[in-house]
Short mmCIF file of C-alpha atoms in Angstrom, two decimals:
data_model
loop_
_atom_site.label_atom_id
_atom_site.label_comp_id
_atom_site.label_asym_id
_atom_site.label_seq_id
_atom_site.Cartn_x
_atom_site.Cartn_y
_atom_site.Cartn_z
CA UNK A 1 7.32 -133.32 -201.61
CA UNK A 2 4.08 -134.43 -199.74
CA UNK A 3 2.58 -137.53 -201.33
CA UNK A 4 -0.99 -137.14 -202.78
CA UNK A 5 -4.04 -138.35 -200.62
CA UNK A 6 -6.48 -140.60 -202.07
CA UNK A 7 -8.89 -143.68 -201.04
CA UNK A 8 -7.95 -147.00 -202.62
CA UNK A 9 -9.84 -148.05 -205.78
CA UNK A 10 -10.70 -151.42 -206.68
CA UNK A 11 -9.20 -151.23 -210.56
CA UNK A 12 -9.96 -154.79 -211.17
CA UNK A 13 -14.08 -154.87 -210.62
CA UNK A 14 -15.97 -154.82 -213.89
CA UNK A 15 -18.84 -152.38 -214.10
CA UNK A 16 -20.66 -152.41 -217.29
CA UNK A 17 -21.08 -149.20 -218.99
CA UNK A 18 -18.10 -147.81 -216.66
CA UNK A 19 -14.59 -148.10 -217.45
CA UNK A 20 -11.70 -148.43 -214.46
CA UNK A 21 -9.63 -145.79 -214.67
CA UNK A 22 -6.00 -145.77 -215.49
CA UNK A 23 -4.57 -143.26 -213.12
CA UNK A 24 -5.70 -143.67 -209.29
CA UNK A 25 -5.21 -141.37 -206.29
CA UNK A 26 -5.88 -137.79 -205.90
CA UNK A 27 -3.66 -136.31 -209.57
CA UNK A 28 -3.74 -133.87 -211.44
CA UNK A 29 -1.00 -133.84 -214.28
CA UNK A 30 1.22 -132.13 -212.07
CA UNK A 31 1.58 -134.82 -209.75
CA UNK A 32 2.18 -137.37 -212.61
CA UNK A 33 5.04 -136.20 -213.20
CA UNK A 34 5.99 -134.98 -209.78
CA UNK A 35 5.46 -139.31 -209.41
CA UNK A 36 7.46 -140.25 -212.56
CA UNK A 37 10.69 -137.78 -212.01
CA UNK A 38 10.69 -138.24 -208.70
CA UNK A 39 13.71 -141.16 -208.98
CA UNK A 40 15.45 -139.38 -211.71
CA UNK A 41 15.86 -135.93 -209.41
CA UNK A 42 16.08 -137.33 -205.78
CA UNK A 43 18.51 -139.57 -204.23
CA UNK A 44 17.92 -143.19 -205.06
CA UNK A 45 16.55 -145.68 -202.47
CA UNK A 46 19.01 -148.04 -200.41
CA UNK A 47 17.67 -150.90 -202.06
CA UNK A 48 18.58 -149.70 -205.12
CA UNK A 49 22.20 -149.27 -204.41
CA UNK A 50 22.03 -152.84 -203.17
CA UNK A 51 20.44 -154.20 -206.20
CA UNK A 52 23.00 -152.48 -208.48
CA UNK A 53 25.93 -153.48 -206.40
CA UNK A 54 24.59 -156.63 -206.77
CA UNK A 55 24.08 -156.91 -210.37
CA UNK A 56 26.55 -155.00 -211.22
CA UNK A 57 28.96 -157.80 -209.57
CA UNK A 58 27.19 -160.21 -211.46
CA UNK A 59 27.97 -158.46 -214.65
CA UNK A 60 31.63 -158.23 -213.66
CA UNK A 61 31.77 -161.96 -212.87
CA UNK A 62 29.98 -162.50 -216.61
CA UNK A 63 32.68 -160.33 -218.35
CA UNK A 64 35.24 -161.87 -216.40
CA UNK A 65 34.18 -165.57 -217.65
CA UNK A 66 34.07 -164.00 -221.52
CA UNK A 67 37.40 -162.93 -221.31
CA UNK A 68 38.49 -166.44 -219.15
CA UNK A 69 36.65 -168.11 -222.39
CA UNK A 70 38.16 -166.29 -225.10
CA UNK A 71 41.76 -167.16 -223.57
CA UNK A 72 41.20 -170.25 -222.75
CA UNK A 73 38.59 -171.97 -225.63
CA UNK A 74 35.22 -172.97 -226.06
CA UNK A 75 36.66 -176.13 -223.96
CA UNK A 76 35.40 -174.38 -220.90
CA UNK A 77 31.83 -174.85 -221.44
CA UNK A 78 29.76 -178.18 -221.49
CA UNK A 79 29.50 -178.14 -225.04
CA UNK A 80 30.54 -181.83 -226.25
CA UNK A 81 29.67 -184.50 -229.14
CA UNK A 82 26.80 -184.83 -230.07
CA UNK A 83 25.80 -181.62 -228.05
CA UNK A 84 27.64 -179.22 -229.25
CA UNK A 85 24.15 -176.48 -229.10
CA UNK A 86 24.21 -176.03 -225.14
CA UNK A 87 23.62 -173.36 -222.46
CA UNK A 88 24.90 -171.00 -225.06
CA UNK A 89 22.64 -171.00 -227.78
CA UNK A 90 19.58 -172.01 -224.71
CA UNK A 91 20.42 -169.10 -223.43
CA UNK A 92 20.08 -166.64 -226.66
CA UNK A 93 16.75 -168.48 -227.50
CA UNK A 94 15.25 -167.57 -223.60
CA UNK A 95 17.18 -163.62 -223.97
CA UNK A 96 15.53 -163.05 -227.64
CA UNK A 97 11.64 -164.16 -226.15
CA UNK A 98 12.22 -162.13 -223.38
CA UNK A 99 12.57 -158.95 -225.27
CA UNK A 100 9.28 -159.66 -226.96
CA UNK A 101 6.74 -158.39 -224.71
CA UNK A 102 7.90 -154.87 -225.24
CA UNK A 103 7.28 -154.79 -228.81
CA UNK A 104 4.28 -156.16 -228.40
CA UNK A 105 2.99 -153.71 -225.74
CA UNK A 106 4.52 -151.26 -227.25
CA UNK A 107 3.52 -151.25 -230.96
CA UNK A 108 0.55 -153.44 -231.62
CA UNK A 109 -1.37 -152.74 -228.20
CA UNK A 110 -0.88 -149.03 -229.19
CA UNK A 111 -2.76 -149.80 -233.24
CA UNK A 112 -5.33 -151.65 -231.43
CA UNK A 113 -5.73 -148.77 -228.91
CA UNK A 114 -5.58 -150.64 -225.69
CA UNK A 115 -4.78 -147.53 -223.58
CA UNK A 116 -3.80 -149.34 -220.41
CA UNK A 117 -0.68 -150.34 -222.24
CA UNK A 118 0.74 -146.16 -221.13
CA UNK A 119 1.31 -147.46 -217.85
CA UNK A 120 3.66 -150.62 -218.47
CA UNK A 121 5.19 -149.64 -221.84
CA UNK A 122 8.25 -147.61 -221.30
CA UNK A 123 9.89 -150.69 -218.94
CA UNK A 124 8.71 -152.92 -221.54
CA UNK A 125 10.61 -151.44 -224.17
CA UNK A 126 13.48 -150.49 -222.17
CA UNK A 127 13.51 -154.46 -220.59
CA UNK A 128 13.22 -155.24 -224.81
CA UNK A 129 16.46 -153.71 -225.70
CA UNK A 130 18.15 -155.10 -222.21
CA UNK A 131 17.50 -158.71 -223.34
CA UNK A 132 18.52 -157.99 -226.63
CA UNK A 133 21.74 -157.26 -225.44
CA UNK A 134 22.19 -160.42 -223.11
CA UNK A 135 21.06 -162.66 -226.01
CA UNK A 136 23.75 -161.21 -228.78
CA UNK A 137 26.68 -161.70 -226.36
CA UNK A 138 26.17 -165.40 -226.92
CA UNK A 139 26.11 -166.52 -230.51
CA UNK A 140 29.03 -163.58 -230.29
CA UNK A 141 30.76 -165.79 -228.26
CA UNK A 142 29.74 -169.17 -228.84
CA UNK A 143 31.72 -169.10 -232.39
CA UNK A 144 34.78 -169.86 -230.38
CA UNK A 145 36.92 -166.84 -232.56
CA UNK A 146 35.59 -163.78 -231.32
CA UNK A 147 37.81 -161.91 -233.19
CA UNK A 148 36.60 -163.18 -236.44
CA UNK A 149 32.70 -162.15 -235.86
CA UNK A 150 32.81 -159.88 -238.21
CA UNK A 151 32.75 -162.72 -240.81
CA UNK A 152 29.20 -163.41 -240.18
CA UNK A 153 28.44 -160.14 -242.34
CA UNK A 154 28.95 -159.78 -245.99
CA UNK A 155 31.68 -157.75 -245.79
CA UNK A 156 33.80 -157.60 -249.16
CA UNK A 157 36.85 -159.34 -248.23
CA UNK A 158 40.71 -160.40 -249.79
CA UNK A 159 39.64 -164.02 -249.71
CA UNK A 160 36.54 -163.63 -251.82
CA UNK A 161 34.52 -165.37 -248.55
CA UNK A 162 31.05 -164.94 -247.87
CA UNK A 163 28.27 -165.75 -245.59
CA UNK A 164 25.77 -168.81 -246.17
CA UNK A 165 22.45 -166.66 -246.66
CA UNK A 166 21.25 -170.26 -246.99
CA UNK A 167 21.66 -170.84 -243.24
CA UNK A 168 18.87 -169.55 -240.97
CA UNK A 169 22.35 -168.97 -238.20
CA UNK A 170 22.99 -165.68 -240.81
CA UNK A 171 19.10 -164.99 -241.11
CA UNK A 172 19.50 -164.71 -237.55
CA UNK A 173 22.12 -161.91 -237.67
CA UNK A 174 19.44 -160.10 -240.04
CA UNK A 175 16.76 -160.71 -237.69
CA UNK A 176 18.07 -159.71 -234.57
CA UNK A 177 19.92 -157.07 -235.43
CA UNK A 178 16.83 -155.44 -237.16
CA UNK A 179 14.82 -155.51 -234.26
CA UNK A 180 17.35 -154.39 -231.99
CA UNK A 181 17.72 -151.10 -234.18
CA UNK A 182 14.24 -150.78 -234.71
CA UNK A 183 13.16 -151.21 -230.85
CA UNK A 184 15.73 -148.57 -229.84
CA UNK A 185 14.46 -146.13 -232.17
CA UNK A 186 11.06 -147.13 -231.01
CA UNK A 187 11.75 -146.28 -227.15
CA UNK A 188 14.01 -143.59 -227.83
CA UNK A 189 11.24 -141.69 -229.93
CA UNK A 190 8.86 -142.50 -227.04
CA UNK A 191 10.92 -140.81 -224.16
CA UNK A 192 11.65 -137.26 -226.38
CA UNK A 193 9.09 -135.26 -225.08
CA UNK A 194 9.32 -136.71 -221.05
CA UNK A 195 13.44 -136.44 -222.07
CA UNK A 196 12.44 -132.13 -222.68
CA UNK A 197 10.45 -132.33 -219.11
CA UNK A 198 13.77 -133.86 -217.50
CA UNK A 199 15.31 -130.75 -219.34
CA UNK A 200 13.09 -128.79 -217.74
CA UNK A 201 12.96 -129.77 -213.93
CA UNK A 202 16.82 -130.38 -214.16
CA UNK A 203 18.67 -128.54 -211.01
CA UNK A 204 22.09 -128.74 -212.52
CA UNK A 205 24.03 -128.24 -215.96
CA UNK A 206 25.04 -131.81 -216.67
CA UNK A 207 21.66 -132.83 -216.72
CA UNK A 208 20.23 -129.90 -218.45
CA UNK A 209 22.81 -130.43 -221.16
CA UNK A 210 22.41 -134.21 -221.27
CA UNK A 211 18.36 -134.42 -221.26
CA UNK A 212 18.65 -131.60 -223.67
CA UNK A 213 20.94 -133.35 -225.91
CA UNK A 214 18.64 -136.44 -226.10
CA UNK A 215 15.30 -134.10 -226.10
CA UNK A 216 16.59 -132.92 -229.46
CA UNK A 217 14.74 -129.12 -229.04
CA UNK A 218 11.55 -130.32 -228.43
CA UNK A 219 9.26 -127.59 -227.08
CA UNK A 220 5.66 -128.86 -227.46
CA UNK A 221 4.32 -127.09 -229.83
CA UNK A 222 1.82 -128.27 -231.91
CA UNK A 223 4.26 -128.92 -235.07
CA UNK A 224 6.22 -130.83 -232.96
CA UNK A 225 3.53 -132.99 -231.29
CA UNK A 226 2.35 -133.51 -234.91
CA UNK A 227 5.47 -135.15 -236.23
CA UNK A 228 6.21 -137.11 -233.47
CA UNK A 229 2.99 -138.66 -233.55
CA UNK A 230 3.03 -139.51 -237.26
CA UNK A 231 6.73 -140.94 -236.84
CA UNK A 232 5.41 -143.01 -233.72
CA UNK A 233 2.47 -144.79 -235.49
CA UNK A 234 5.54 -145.30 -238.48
CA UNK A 235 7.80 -146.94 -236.30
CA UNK A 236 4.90 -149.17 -234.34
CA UNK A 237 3.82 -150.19 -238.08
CA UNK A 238 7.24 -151.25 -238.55
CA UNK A 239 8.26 -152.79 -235.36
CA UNK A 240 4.74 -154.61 -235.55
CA UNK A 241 5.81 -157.31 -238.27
CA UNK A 242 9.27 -157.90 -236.23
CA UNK A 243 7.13 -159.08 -233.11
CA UNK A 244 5.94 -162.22 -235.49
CA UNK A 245 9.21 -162.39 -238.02
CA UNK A 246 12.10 -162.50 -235.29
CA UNK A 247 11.09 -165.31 -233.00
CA UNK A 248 10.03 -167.04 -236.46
CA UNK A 249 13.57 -166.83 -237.95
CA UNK A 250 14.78 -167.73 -234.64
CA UNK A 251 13.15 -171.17 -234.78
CA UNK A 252 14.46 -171.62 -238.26
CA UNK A 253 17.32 -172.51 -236.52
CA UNK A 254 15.97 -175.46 -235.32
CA UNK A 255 12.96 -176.29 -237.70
CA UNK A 256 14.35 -176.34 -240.85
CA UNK A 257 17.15 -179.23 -239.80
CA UNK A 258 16.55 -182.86 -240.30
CA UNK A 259 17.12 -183.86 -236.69
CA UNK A 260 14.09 -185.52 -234.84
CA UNK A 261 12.12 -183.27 -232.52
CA UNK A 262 13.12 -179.58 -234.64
CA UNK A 263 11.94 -180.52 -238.00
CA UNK A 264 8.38 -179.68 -237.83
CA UNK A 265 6.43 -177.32 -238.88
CA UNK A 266 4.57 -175.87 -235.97
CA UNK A 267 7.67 -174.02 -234.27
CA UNK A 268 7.33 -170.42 -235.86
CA UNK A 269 3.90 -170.11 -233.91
CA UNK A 270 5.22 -172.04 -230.98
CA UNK A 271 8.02 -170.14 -230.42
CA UNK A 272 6.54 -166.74 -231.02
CA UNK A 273 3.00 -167.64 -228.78
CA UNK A 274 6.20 -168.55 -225.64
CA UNK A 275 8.37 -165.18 -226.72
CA UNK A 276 5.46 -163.44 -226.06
CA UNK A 277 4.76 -165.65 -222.63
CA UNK A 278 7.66 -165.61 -221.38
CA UNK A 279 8.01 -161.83 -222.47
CA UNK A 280 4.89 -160.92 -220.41
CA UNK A 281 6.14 -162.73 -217.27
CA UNK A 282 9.36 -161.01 -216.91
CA UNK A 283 7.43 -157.37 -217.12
CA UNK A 284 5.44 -158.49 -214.02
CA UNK A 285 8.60 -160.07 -212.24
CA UNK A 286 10.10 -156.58 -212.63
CA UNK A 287 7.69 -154.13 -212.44
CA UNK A 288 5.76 -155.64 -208.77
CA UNK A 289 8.88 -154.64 -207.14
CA UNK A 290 9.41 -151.59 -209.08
CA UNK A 291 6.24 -149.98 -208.88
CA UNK A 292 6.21 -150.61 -204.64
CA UNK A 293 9.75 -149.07 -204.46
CA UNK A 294 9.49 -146.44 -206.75
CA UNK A 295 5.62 -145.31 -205.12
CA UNK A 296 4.21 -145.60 -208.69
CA UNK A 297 0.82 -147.77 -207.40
CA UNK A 298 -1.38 -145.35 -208.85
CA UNK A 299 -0.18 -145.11 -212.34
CA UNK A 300 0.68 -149.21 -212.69
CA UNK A 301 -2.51 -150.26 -211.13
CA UNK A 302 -3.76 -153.67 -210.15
CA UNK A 303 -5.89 -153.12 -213.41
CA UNK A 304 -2.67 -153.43 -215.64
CA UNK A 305 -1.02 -156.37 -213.61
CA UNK A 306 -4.74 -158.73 -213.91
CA UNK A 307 -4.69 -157.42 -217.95
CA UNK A 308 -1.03 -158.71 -218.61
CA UNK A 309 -2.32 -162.01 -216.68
CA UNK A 310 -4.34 -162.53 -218.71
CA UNK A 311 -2.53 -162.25 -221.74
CA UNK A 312 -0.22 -164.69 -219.89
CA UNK A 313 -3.49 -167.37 -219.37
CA UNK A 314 -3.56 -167.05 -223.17
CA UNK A 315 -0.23 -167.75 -224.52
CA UNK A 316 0.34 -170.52 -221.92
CA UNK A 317 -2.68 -172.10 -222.89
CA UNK A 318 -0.92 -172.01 -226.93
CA UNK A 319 1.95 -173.00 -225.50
CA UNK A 320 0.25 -175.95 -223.64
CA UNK A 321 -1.37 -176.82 -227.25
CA UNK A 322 2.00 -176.60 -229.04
CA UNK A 323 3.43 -179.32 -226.68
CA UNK A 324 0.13 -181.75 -226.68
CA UNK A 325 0.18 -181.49 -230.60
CA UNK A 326 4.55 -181.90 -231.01
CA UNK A 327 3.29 -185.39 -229.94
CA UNK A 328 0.32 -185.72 -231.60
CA UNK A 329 1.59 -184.81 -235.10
CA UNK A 330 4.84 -187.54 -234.52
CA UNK A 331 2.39 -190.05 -233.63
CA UNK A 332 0.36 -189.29 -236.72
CA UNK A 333 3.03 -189.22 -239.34
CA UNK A 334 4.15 -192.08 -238.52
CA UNK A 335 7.47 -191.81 -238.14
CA UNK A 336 9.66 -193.92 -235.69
CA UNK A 337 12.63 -191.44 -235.04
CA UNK A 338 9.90 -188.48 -234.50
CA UNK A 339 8.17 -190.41 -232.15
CA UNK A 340 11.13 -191.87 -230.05
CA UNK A 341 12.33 -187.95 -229.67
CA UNK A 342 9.13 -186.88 -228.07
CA UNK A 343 8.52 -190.03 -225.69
CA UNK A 344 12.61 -189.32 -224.93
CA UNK A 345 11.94 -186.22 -223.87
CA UNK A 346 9.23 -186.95 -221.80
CA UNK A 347 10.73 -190.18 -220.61
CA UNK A 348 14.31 -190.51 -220.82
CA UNK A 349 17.44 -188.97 -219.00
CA UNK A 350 16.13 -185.39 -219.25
CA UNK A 351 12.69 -186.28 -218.17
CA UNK A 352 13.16 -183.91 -215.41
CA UNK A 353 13.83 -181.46 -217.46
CA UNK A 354 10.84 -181.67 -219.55
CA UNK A 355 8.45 -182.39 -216.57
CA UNK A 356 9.37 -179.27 -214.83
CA UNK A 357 8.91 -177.36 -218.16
CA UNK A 358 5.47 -178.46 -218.18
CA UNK A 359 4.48 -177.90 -214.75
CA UNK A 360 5.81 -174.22 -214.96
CA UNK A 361 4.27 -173.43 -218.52
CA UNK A 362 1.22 -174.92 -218.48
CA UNK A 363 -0.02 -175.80 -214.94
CA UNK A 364 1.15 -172.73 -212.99
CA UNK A 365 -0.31 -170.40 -215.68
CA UNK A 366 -3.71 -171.86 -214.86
CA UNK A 367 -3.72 -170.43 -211.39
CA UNK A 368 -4.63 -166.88 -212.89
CA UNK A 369 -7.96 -168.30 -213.42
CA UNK A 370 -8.73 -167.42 -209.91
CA UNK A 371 -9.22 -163.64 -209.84
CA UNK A 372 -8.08 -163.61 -206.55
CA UNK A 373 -4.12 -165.22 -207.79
CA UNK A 374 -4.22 -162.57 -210.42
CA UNK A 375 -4.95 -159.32 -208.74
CA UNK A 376 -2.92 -159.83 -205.57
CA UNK A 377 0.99 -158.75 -206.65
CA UNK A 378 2.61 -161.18 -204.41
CA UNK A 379 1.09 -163.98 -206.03
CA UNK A 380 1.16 -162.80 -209.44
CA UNK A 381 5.37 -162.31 -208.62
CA UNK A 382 5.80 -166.01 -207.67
CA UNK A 383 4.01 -167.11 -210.46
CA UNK A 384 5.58 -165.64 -213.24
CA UNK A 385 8.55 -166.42 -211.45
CA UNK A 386 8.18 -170.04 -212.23
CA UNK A 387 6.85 -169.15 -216.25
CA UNK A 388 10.25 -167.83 -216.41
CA UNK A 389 11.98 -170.71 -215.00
CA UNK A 390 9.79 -173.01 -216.73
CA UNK A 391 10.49 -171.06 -220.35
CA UNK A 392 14.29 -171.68 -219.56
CA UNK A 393 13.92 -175.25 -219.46
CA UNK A 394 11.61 -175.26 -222.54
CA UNK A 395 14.72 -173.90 -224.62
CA UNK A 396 17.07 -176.13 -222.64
CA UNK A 397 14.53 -179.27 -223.36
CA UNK A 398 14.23 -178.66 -227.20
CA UNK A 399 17.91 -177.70 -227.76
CA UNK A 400 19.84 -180.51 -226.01
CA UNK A 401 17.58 -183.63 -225.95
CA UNK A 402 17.16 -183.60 -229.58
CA UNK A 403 21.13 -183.69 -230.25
CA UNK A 404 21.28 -186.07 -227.30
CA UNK A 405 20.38 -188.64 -229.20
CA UNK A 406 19.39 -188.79 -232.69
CA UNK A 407 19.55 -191.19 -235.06
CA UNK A 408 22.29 -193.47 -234.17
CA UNK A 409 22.32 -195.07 -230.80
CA UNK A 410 26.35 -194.93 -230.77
CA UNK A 411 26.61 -191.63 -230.91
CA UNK A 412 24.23 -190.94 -227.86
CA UNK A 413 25.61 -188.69 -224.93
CA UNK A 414 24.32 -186.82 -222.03
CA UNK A 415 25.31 -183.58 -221.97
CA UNK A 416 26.74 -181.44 -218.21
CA UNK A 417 26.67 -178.21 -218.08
CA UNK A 418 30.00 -177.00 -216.22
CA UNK A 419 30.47 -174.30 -213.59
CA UNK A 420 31.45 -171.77 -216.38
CA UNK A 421 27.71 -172.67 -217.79
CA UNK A 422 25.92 -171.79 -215.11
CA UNK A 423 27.91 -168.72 -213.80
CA UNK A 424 27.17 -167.29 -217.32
CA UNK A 425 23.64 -167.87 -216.97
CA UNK A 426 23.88 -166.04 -213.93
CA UNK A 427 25.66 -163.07 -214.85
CA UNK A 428 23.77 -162.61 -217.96
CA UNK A 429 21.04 -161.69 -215.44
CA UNK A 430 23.24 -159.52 -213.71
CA UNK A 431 24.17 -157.44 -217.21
CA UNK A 432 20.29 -157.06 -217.63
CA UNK A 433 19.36 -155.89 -214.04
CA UNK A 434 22.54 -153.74 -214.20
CA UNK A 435 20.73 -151.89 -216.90
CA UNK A 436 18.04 -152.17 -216.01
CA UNK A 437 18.59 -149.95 -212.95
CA UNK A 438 20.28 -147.58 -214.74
CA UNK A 439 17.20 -147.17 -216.58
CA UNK A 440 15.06 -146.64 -213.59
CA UNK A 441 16.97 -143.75 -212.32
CA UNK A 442 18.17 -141.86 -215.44
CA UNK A 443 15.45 -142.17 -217.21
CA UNK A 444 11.49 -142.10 -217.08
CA UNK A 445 10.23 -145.54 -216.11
CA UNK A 446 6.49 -144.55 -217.15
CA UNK A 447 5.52 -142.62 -220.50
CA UNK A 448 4.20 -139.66 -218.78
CA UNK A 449 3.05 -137.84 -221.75
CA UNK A 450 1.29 -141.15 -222.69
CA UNK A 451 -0.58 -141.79 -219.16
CA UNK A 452 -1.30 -137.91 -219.38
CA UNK A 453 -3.10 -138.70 -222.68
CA UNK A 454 -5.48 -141.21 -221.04
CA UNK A 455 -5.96 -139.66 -218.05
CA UNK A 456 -8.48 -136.73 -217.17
CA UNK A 457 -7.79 -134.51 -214.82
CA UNK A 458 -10.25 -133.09 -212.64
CA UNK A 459 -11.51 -129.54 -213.03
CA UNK A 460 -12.48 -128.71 -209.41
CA UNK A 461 -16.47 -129.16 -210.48
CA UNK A 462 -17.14 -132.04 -208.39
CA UNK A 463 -18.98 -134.69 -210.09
CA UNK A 464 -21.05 -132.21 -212.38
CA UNK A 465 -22.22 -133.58 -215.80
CA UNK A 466 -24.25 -131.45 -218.03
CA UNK A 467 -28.17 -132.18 -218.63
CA UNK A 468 -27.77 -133.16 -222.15
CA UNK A 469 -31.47 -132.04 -223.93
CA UNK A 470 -33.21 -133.09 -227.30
#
């Protein structure tokens, strides 16, 4: 298939009175989704085989270690008194934020009719439901009796058992699980009609039959186009409330215990302004490669990477608040156990920790001030890079330095992650990019009936605009 000609356009220059467009090079809506199927009906890339094999070891390694902890016990990690919240439960915390940016994108960019979200949406979602997955395999596991999970659910039972709904751990269950069912229905719903244009360009019977099984009849027609539309603004009503409640619950966790440096007040906002940061950063990590490999430039423009920048510049810059006022507020009440936990953190054995949180969450952010840092890709990449790093640590700073040491000096510890810690880490990164891949060649990376919607395609008239007369 010949690739389609075009001069480069400078999406990121501000012309009043002119918007940038979308779409760039020489398309029509032909092309479009000549550009978006183009992975799903030709033979992948080398580097993607590479990447999979890859992560796909990675994931292998990470199921291995589940199975090596269920066997062998909880022992195996570096969970110990008084830290007995580590790399598990840091990890679940840094998997659910992740999986915020696609909501976000997804629902409430689309009722406040930012169109340039089309371009960046579908990975968004599909990278929301990815990290959903990552983050439930560890409270699953970090129970220590996997096999008795099921007893986090009020399920009826011979022992007349049942949950504490008074624990935000069980709100959790609620939470998650809710907007893990709700963002699947949300991207599935999203990818029926480009699932019936799969059906349609499909060259052999499995993949008629399983695009057409997925596509669930759709044909186009108006009726059609009707109800989907009125279900989609449903769902992104729904799934708009779960961007703001799930994070919120999620700090429950910490905020509504007695322990120095969680019990305050200013978490719920905290944590959802950094779900939403660190959200936004792992879109760009992924989608700079992605967009090179796949030869998708023209549809995820330079315009959408400087517009999720700086979204990024603002919820760093809450983020940066959030820490300067965790110490202000436990200077101003007053109390002596508040106040030791914040100057600990900053301070004491795990000052590393914190320092590097801030210099990746705050400081590096800043750089996207310069419009040169946030329209060249490169740049951009290593940036976010470090927000994600840096959002890792954040979890890892509030979750272990607080149980470190509380209120009794006896009971102080340090807490060392082992080798089973880290490799988990690791191959929960695997299990995302494993699907992750799988995504980009099965299915439609880019809404293309969406981008279609904001795009207008040329009539063969030139530049002609109509004398408009009084």
């Amino acid at each position: 298939m010949a690739s389609v000609a075009s001069e480069p356009i400078d999406t990121t220059t501000e012309v009043p009175g002119k918007r940038t467009p979308l779409v760039t090079g020489a398309h029509d809506y032909g092309t479009i989704t000549d550009a978006v199927c183009r992975l799903a009906e030709c033979k992948a890339p080398l580097s993607w085989y590479v990447a999979l094999a890859a992560s796909a070891s990675l994931m292998g390694m990470l199921f291995g270690l589940v199975g090596y902890l269920i066997i062998t016990g909880v022992g195996v990690w570096g969970n110990r008194s008084p830290v007995f919240w580590g790399w598990p439960i840091v990890n679940f915390v840094f998997w659910v934020g992740i999986g915020h940016a696609g909501t976000l994108i997804s629902a409430i960019l689309f009722l406040f009719r930012q169109d340039w979200r089309t371009g960046i949406n579908r990975a968004a979602e599909a990278m929301t439901i990815f990290a959903v997955v990552c983050a439930g395999l560890f409270p699953g596991i970090h129970i220590g009796r996997v096999w008795l999970a099921y007893w986090l659910f009020p399920i009826p039972n011979q022992m007349a058992m049942w949950p504490n709904f008074r624990s935000p751990l069980l709100w959790d269950v609620f939470a998650v699980s809710t907007y893990a069912t709700v963002s699947l229905l949300f991207w599935y719903m999203g990818m029926i009609p480009d699932l019936a244009t799969l059906r349609d360009r499909a060259k052999n019977k499995i993949a008629q039959f399983g695009y057409g099984l997925f596509s669930l009849g759709w044909n186009g027609s108006s009726r059609h186009w009707h109800r989907y539309e009125r279900a989609y603004l449903l769902l992104a009503a729904l799934a708009t409330p779960l961007v703001l409640s799930v994070h919120t619950i999620v700090s429950f966790d910490f905020a509504v215990s007695q322990l120095p440096g969680w019990h305050t007040t200013i978490f719920p906002p905290y944590f959802v302004a950094g779900a939403v940061f660190s959200g936004f950063a792992m879109v760009l990590t992924l989608m700079i490669p992605v967009r090179s490999i796949c030869g998708i430039k023209d549809l995820l423009t330079d315009r959408h990477l400087e517009n999720m920048t700086k979204v990024i510049i603002a919820t760093g810059t809450m983020v940066g608040y959030a820490y300067a006022m965790e110490f202000f507020i436990a200077w101003y009440g007053g109390n002596r156990y508040e106040t030791f936990a914040f100057i600990n953190r900053a301070f004491g054995p795990y000052a590393w920790a914190y320092w590097i949180m801030v210099s990746c969450n705050v400081i590096s952010p800043q750089l996207f001030w310069i419009k040169k840092i946030r329209t060249t890709p490169w740049m951009i990449f290593v940036v976010c890079i470090f927000v994600n790093i840096g959002m890792w640590f954040e979890r890892f700073v509030i979750t272990v330095t607080s149980l470190s040491r509380d209120f009794l000096p006896s009971s102080w510890g340090y807490f060392k992650p082992t080798i089973v810690d880290v490799l988990m880490l690791i191959g929960s990164f695997g299990l995302f990019m494993t699907l992750f891949l799988l995504f980009c060649k099965f299915l439609p990376m880019v809404a293309m009936a969406e981008v279609k919607s904001v795009y207008h395609e040329p009539h063969g008239h030139g530049d002609y605009q109509p004398e408009i007369k009084d």
